[in-house]
CSV table of C-alpha atoms in Angstrom, one decimal:
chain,number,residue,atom,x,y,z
A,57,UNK,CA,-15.5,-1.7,49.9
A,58,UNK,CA,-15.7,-5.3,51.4
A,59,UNK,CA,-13.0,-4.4,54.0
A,60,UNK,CA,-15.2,-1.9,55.3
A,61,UNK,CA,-18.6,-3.7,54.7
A,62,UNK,CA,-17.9,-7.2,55.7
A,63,UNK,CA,-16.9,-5.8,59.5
A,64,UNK,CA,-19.5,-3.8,59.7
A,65,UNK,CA,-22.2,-6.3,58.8
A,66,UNK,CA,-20.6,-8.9,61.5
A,67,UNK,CA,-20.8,-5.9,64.2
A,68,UNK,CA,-24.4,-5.4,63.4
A,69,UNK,CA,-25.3,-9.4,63.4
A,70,UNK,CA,-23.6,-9.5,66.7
A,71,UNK,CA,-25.3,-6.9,68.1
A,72,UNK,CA,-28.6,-8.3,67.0
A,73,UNK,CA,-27.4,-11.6,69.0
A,74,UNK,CA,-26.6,-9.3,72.0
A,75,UNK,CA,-29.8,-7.8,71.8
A,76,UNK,CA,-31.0,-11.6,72.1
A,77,UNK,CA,-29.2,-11.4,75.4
A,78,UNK,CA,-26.2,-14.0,73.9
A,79,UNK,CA,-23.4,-12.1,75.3
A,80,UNK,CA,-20.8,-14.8,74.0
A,81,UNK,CA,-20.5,-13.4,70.7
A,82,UNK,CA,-17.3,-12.3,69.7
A,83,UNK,CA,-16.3,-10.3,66.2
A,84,UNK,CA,-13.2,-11.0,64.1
A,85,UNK,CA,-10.7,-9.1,65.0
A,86,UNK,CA,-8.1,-8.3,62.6
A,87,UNK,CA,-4.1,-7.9,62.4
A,88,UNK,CA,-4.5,-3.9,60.8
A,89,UNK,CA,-4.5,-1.1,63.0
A,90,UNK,CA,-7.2,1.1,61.3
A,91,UNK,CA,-10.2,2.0,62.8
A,92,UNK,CA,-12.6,-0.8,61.4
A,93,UNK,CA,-10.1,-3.4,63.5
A,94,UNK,CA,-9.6,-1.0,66.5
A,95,UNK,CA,-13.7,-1.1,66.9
A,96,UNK,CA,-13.6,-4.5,66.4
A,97,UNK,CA,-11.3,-5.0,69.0
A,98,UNK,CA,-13.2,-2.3,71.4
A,99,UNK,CA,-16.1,-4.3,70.9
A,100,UNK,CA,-15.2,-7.7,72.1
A,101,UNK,CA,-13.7,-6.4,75.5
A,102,UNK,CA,-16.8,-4.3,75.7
A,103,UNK,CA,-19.0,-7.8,75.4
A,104,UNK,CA,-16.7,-9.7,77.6
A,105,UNK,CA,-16.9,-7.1,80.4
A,106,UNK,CA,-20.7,-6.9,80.2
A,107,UNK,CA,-20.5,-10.6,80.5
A,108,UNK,CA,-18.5,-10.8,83.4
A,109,UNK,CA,-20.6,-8.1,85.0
A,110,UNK,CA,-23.6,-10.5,84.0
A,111,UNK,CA,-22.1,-13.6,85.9
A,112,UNK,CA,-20.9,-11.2,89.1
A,113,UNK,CA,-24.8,-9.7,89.1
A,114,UNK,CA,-25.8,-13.0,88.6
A,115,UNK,CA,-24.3,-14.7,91.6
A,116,UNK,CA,-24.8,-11.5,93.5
A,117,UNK,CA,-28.6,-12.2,93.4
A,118,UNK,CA,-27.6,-15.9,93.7
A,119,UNK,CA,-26.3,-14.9,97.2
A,120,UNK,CA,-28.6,-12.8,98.3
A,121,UNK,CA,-31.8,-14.9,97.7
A,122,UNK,CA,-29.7,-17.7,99.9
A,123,UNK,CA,-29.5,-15.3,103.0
A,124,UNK,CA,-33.0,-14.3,102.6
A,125,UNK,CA,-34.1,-17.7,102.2
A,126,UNK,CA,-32.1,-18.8,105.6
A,127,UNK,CA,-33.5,-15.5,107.6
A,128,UNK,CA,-36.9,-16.8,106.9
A,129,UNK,CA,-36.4,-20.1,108.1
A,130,UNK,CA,-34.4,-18.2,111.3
A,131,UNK,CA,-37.7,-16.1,111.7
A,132,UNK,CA,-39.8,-19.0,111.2
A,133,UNK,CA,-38.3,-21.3,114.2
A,134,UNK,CA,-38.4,-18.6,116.2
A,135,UNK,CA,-42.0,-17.9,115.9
Protein backbone atom coordinates (compact mmCIF):
# COMPACT_ATOMS: atom_id res chain seq x y z
CA UNK A 1 0.00 0.00 0.00
CA UNK A 2 3.01 2.43 0.55
CA UNK A 3 4.04 2.01 -3.13
CA UNK A 4 0.86 3.35 -4.04
CA UNK A 5 0.37 5.89 -1.13
CA UNK A 6 3.69 7.43 -0.71
CA UNK A 7 3.51 8.66 -4.71
CA UNK A 8 0.38 9.77 -4.48
CA UNK A 9 0.79 11.93 -1.36
CA UNK A 10 4.16 13.65 -3.02
CA UNK A 11 1.80 14.33 -6.23
CA UNK A 12 -0.71 16.02 -4.06
CA UNK A 13 2.10 18.09 -1.90
CA UNK A 14 3.45 19.17 -5.23
CA UNK A 15 0.43 20.24 -6.50
CA UNK A 16 -0.28 22.24 -3.42
CA UNK A 17 3.26 24.00 -4.11
CA UNK A 18 2.12 24.58 -7.73
CA UNK A 19 -0.95 25.98 -6.64
CA UNK A 20 1.50 28.37 -4.59
CA UNK A 21 2.70 29.30 -8.07
CA UNK A 22 6.34 27.29 -7.40
CA UNK A 23 6.57 25.64 -10.62
CA UNK A 24 10.10 24.13 -9.80
CA UNK A 25 8.76 21.20 -8.09
CA UNK A 26 9.56 18.05 -9.35
CA UNK A 27 8.13 14.37 -8.16
CA UNK A 28 10.30 11.23 -7.81
CA UNK A 29 10.18 9.46 -10.58
CA UNK A 30 10.84 5.91 -10.38
CA UNK A 31 12.69 2.97 -12.41
CA UNK A 32 9.05 0.69 -12.64
CA UNK A 33 6.95 1.03 -15.56
CA UNK A 34 3.46 0.95 -13.87
CA UNK A 35 1.16 3.45 -13.90
CA UNK A 36 2.04 5.25 -10.48
CA UNK A 37 5.73 5.97 -12.11
CA UNK A 38 4.33 6.68 -15.74
CA UNK A 39 2.11 9.69 -13.88
CA UNK A 40 4.93 10.60 -12.09
CA UNK A 41 6.90 10.91 -15.00
CA UNK A 42 3.81 12.69 -17.00
CA UNK A 43 3.76 15.10 -14.33
CA UNK A 44 7.24 16.52 -14.18
CA UNK A 45 7.38 17.27 -18.06
CA UNK A 46 3.91 18.63 -17.59
CA UNK A 47 5.46 21.18 -14.79
CA UNK A 48 8.56 21.91 -16.70
CA UNK A 49 6.56 22.89 -19.85
CA UNK A 50 4.22 25.07 -17.90
CA UNK A 51 7.43 26.60 -16.56
CA UNK A 52 8.98 27.24 -19.67
CA UNK A 53 5.72 28.62 -21.01
CA UNK A 54 5.91 30.86 -17.73
CA UNK A 55 9.47 32.29 -18.54
CA UNK A 56 8.54 32.68 -22.63
CA UNK A 57 5.08 34.66 -21.32
CA UNK A 58 7.16 36.26 -18.97
CA UNK A 59 9.73 37.83 -21.30
CA UNK A 60 7.00 38.31 -23.83
CA UNK A 61 5.39 40.93 -21.53
CA UNK A 62 9.02 41.89 -20.72
CA UNK A 63 9.29 42.88 -24.43
CA UNK A 64 6.38 44.38 -25.00
CA UNK A 65 6.24 46.85 -21.98
CA UNK A 66 9.92 47.93 -23.49
CA UNK A 67 8.35 48.89 -26.99
CA UNK A 68 5.57 50.61 -25.31
CA UNK A 69 7.66 52.40 -23.05
CA UNK A 70 10.03 53.73 -26.12
CA UNK A 71 6.69 54.66 -28.37
CA UNK A 72 5.81 56.87 -25.59
CA UNK A 73 8.97 58.62 -25.33
CA UNK A 74 8.83 58.68 -29.47
CA UNK A 75 5.30 60.36 -29.12
CA UNK A 76 6.42 62.51 -26.35
CA UNK A 77 9.43 64.33 -28.45
CA UNK A 78 7.31 64.66 -31.06
CA UNK A 79 4.74 66.57 -29.29
Amino acid sequence: ANLIARPLKQLVEATTIIKAGDFSIRVPERKANDEIAILAKAFNRMTERIAQQRAELIQANELIDARRRFIEVVIAELS
